[in-house]
Amino acid sequence: MAIHERSLVEPERILRKERLVVDGVDVSGDWNLIILPRVINDYDLDFAKEVINSPDGKTINQCYQCSYCTASCPVHNYWDERYNPRHFIYLARLGMIDELQKRADVMWRCVSCHKCTHRCPKGVLVEEVLKAILRTMAKKGLIEEYPSKKFDKFFTESVLEYGRIEDGELLFGWIEKQGYKVFKDPILKKPIPFIGETPEWLKQLTMKPIKSMNIGFLVLNAKHMLFHPRTKNWSRFKQVLRKVMQEEGALH
């Protein structure tokens, strides 16, 4: 028989026989594939309770596993079939921590298109639920801080410092934080674009729009990379913003 979401079944539990007879009926062919049962002993139901009690996770129990979310997910269909919102919710509700940890490297790859949420017939806020699952795992120390969370912090730090972001500095600063070697000018210590270990795919992606820019705009961007522009009176305002964010729990 066909197995939808075959990647979710361990290869050692899938058997295919040359010839299979059940109750005297020869079912060889497409129906000679057998999935061995599994026994689950290690689970933590308190995990699901913590997700449900978080503001973003309240709709997790409305999911009835129809898989509309996964079928409409661009990450699942075009990037990595291991990214499976339906299955993440299933594992979280059963408290199968080990299985969630095995998928931790792909769970943060949501692109926030909200297709899953719009197509869910049960009103599950899928994206929010997945974030609640990740936050609960991070809170328990079950996963390392995921890249999108690190980027959020990096982005916030830039806004708090200057009141605005500068695209080039943000881009190449983030590359440096990913572990790539980035060269900086000796005086201002600002990253110099495309010198160092800039990934080839990023060079191609960045060069395409740059070729269509006029000289004046390029000079302006280069100037902003060296001398990051600040919002007027930002020094006073950022103290207020930082205090509010700390009180709201958005800044640690």
Short mmCIF file of C-alpha atoms in Angstrom, two decimals:
data_model
loop_
_atom_site.label_atom_id
_atom_site.label_comp_id
_atom_site.label_asym_id
_atom_site.label_seq_id
_atom_site.Cartn_x
_atom_site.Cartn_y
_atom_site.Cartn_z
CA MET A 1 0.00 0.00 0.00
CA ALA A 2 1.08 3.58 -0.45
CA ILE A 3 2.55 5.42 2.56
CA HIS A 4 1.83 9.09 2.74
CA GLU A 5 4.41 11.04 4.79
CA ARG A 6 6.77 8.06 4.46
CA SER A 7 9.60 10.08 5.99
CA LEU A 8 7.80 9.80 9.34
CA VAL A 9 8.18 6.00 9.45
CA GLU A 10 11.52 4.54 10.51
CA PRO A 11 12.99 2.46 7.62
CA GLU A 12 13.51 -0.55 9.90
CA ARG A 13 9.72 -0.76 10.51
CA ILE A 14 8.90 -1.00 6.80
CA LEU A 15 8.84 -4.53 5.34
CA ARG A 16 8.20 -5.52 1.76
CA LYS A 17 7.82 -9.18 0.82
CA GLU A 18 8.13 -10.74 -2.61
CA ARG A 19 4.91 -12.66 -2.04
CA LEU A 20 2.34 -12.12 0.71
CA VAL A 21 -0.74 -14.27 1.42
CA VAL A 22 -3.23 -13.18 4.10
CA ASP A 23 -6.04 -15.59 5.07
CA GLY A 24 -5.51 -17.49 1.85
CA VAL A 25 -5.67 -14.38 -0.31
CA ASP A 26 -2.61 -13.46 -2.35
CA VAL A 27 -2.07 -9.73 -1.71
CA SER A 28 1.31 -9.49 -3.40
CA GLY A 29 2.01 -6.40 -5.46
CA ASP A 30 1.18 -2.93 -4.20
CA TRP A 31 -0.29 -4.35 -0.99
CA ASN A 32 2.70 -6.42 0.11
CA LEU A 33 4.19 -3.60 2.16
CA ILE A 34 3.87 -3.90 5.94
CA ILE A 35 4.57 -1.33 8.65
CA LEU A 36 5.54 -2.96 11.94
CA PRO A 37 3.86 -1.54 15.06
CA ARG A 38 5.82 0.44 17.62
CA VAL A 39 5.58 0.77 21.39
CA ILE A 40 6.00 4.17 23.05
CA ASN A 41 7.10 4.18 26.66
CA ASP A 42 8.82 7.52 26.99
CA TYR A 43 6.46 10.49 26.94
CA ASP A 44 5.68 13.55 29.06
CA LEU A 45 2.07 14.72 29.11
CA ASP A 46 3.04 17.77 31.20
CA PHE A 47 4.75 19.13 28.09
CA ALA A 48 1.42 19.43 26.26
CA LYS A 49 -0.12 21.12 29.31
CA GLU A 50 2.60 23.77 29.26
CA VAL A 51 2.00 24.43 25.55
CA ILE A 52 -1.77 24.74 26.09
CA ASN A 53 -1.29 27.11 29.02
CA SER A 54 0.82 29.49 26.94
CA PRO A 55 -1.08 32.30 25.14
CA ASP A 56 -0.08 31.06 21.66
CA GLY A 57 -0.72 27.38 22.28
CA LYS A 58 -4.37 27.37 23.34
CA THR A 59 -5.72 26.01 20.03
CA ILE A 60 -3.44 22.95 19.88
CA ASN A 61 -6.20 20.55 21.00
CA GLN A 62 -8.51 21.71 18.19
CA CYS A 63 -6.26 19.90 15.68
CA TYR A 64 -7.77 16.66 14.35
CA GLN A 65 -4.79 15.79 12.17
CA CYS A 66 -6.37 16.36 8.74
CA SER A 67 -2.97 17.59 7.46
CA TYR A 68 -4.33 20.56 5.51
CA CYS A 69 -1.56 22.61 7.15
CA THR A 70 1.21 20.33 5.91
CA ALA A 71 -0.30 19.98 2.44
CA SER A 72 -0.34 23.76 2.00
CA CYS A 73 3.05 24.45 3.61
CA PRO A 74 5.67 25.77 1.12
CA VAL A 75 8.53 24.72 3.39
CA HIS A 76 7.29 21.12 3.41
CA ASN A 77 6.56 21.01 -0.32
CA TYR A 78 9.53 22.85 -1.76
CA TRP A 79 12.31 22.73 0.82
CA ASP A 80 12.30 19.95 3.40
CA GLU A 81 9.57 17.32 3.77
CA ARG A 82 10.64 16.81 7.37
CA TYR A 83 9.00 20.17 8.14
CA ASN A 84 5.55 18.86 9.01
CA PRO A 85 3.29 21.10 11.17
CA ARG A 86 0.66 18.40 11.60
CA HIS A 87 3.23 15.93 12.91
CA PHE A 88 4.86 18.46 15.26
CA ILE A 89 1.46 19.12 16.84
CA TYR A 90 0.81 15.36 17.09
CA LEU A 91 4.13 14.76 18.87
CA ALA A 92 3.64 17.70 21.24
CA ARG A 93 0.18 16.51 22.29
CA LEU A 94 1.56 13.04 23.05
CA GLY A 95 4.49 14.55 24.93
CA MET A 96 7.03 12.74 22.75
CA ILE A 97 9.95 14.95 23.60
CA ASP A 98 12.64 12.78 22.01
CA GLU A 99 10.90 12.81 18.65
CA LEU A 100 10.48 16.59 18.79
CA GLN A 101 14.17 16.99 19.62
CA LYS A 102 15.11 14.91 16.55
CA ARG A 103 13.25 17.47 14.42
CA ALA A 104 14.44 20.59 16.24
CA ASP A 105 16.78 21.52 13.38
CA VAL A 106 13.83 22.01 10.99
CA MET A 107 11.04 23.18 13.31
CA TRP A 108 12.20 26.82 13.22
CA ARG A 109 11.98 27.02 9.40
CA CYS A 110 8.46 28.48 9.29
CA VAL A 111 8.35 31.36 6.78
CA SER A 112 5.23 32.93 8.37
CA CYS A 113 3.11 32.73 5.22
CA HIS A 114 0.09 31.74 7.38
CA LYS A 115 -1.25 29.35 4.72
CA CYS A 116 -1.55 26.66 7.39
CA THR A 117 -3.64 28.87 9.65
CA HIS A 118 -5.91 30.15 6.87
CA ARG A 119 -6.63 26.64 5.57
CA CYS A 120 -7.12 24.91 8.91
CA PRO A 121 -10.80 23.82 9.07
CA LYS A 122 -10.70 23.67 12.88
CA GLY A 123 -9.37 27.16 13.53
CA VAL A 124 -5.99 26.06 14.87
CA LEU A 125 -3.52 28.96 14.90
CA VAL A 126 -0.85 26.65 13.52
CA GLU A 127 2.08 29.05 13.32
CA GLU A 128 1.46 30.34 16.84
CA VAL A 129 1.12 26.80 18.20
CA LEU A 130 4.43 25.76 16.63
CA LYS A 131 6.14 28.76 18.16
CA ALA A 132 4.62 27.88 21.52
CA ILE A 133 6.04 24.36 21.16
CA LEU A 134 9.50 25.75 20.35
CA ARG A 135 9.37 28.22 23.22
CA THR A 136 8.37 25.47 25.65
CA MET A 137 11.24 23.29 24.44
CA ALA A 138 13.70 26.18 24.74
CA LYS A 139 12.40 27.04 28.23
CA LYS A 140 13.03 23.46 29.33
CA GLY A 141 16.51 23.49 27.82
CA LEU A 142 15.55 20.77 25.32
CA ILE A 143 16.85 22.67 22.28
CA GLU A 144 19.45 25.28 21.57
CA GLU A 145 18.30 28.76 20.68
CA TYR A 146 17.12 28.50 17.08
CA PRO A 147 18.55 30.79 14.33
CA SER A 148 15.41 32.88 13.77
CA LYS A 149 15.35 33.70 17.49
CA LYS A 150 19.00 34.73 17.33
CA PHE A 151 18.23 36.94 14.33
CA ASP A 152 15.33 38.56 16.22
CA LYS A 153 17.78 39.52 18.98
CA PHE A 154 20.37 40.81 16.51
CA PHE A 155 17.71 42.88 14.70
CA THR A 156 16.34 44.27 17.98
CA GLU A 157 19.81 45.26 19.17
CA SER A 158 20.36 47.24 15.96
CA VAL A 159 17.03 49.05 16.29
CA LEU A 160 17.62 49.84 19.96
CA GLU A 161 21.07 51.23 19.18
CA TYR A 162 20.21 53.41 16.18
CA GLY A 163 16.42 53.64 15.99
CA ARG A 164 16.56 52.15 12.50
CA ILE A 165 18.34 49.40 10.61
CA GLU A 166 20.85 49.66 7.80
CA ASP A 167 20.31 46.76 5.39
CA GLY A 168 23.92 46.11 4.39
CA GLU A 169 25.30 46.25 7.90
CA LEU A 170 22.51 44.01 9.15
CA LEU A 171 23.08 41.48 6.36
CA PHE A 172 26.85 41.18 6.69
CA GLY A 173 26.74 41.44 10.47
CA TRP A 174 24.38 38.47 10.51
CA ILE A 175 26.71 36.52 8.20
CA GLU A 176 29.48 37.08 10.72
CA LYS A 177 27.27 35.79 13.53
CA GLN A 178 26.68 32.63 11.50
CA GLY A 179 30.38 31.84 11.79
CA TYR A 180 31.63 33.15 8.44
CA LYS A 181 34.82 35.20 8.41
CA VAL A 182 33.96 38.81 7.54
CA PHE A 183 36.62 41.44 6.88
CA LYS A 184 36.21 44.85 8.53
CA ASP A 185 37.80 48.20 7.87
CA PRO A 186 40.65 48.90 10.33
CA ILE A 187 39.21 52.17 11.69
CA LEU A 188 35.45 51.89 12.13
CA LYS A 189 35.44 48.07 12.31
CA LYS A 190 32.51 47.84 9.94
CA PRO A 191 32.09 44.80 7.62
CA ILE A 192 33.30 45.19 4.03
CA PRO A 193 30.77 43.54 1.66
CA PHE A 194 31.83 40.50 -0.38
CA ILE A 195 35.34 40.31 1.11
CA GLY A 196 35.85 37.21 3.20
CA GLU A 197 33.77 34.05 3.32
CA THR A 198 30.52 35.44 1.95
CA PRO A 199 28.51 32.43 0.65
CA GLU A 200 28.36 32.24 -3.16
CA TRP A 201 24.54 32.05 -3.21
CA LEU A 202 24.37 35.29 -1.24
CA LYS A 203 26.78 37.04 -3.60
CA GLN A 204 24.60 36.12 -6.57
CA LEU A 205 21.40 37.10 -4.73
CA THR A 206 22.81 40.48 -3.70
CA MET A 207 24.59 41.37 -6.93
CA LYS A 208 21.45 41.08 -9.04
CA PRO A 209 19.63 44.15 -7.59
CA ILE A 210 22.91 46.06 -7.11
CA LYS A 211 23.55 45.99 -10.87
CA SER A 212 20.34 47.93 -11.48
CA MET A 213 21.01 50.62 -8.84
CA ASN A 214 22.30 54.06 -9.80
CA ILE A 215 25.67 55.28 -8.56
CA GLY A 216 24.20 57.83 -6.17
CA PHE A 217 22.12 55.23 -4.37
CA LEU A 218 25.10 52.86 -4.08
CA VAL A 219 27.29 55.62 -2.61
CA LEU A 220 24.54 56.49 -0.12
CA ASN A 221 24.29 52.84 1.01
CA ALA A 222 28.08 52.56 1.32
CA LYS A 223 28.10 55.72 3.44
CA HIS A 224 25.36 54.33 5.68
CA MET A 225 27.32 51.11 6.17
CA LEU A 226 30.27 53.09 7.48
CA PHE A 227 28.33 55.72 9.39
CA HIS A 228 25.08 54.19 10.60
CA PRO A 229 22.35 56.88 10.51
CA ARG A 230 20.45 57.48 13.75
CA THR A 231 16.89 58.55 14.34
CA LYS A 232 16.66 62.11 15.63
CA ASN A 233 16.67 62.35 19.46
CA TRP A 234 17.01 58.56 19.60
CA SER A 235 19.25 58.54 22.70
CA ARG A 236 16.39 59.70 24.90
CA PHE A 237 13.69 57.65 23.22
CA LYS A 238 15.60 54.35 23.29
CA GLN A 239 15.79 54.46 27.09
CA VAL A 240 12.00 54.58 27.24
CA LEU A 241 11.65 51.84 24.63
CA ARG A 242 14.15 49.58 26.38
CA LYS A 243 12.33 50.02 29.71
CA VAL A 244 8.92 49.22 28.17
CA MET A 245 10.30 46.14 26.40
CA GLN A 246 11.83 44.89 29.64
CA GLU A 247 8.54 45.38 31.50
CA GLU A 248 6.67 43.51 28.73
CA GLY A 249 9.18 40.65 28.90
CA ALA A 250 10.30 41.24 25.30
CA LEU A 251 13.86 42.09 26.29
CA HIS A 252 16.17 40.16 28.57
#
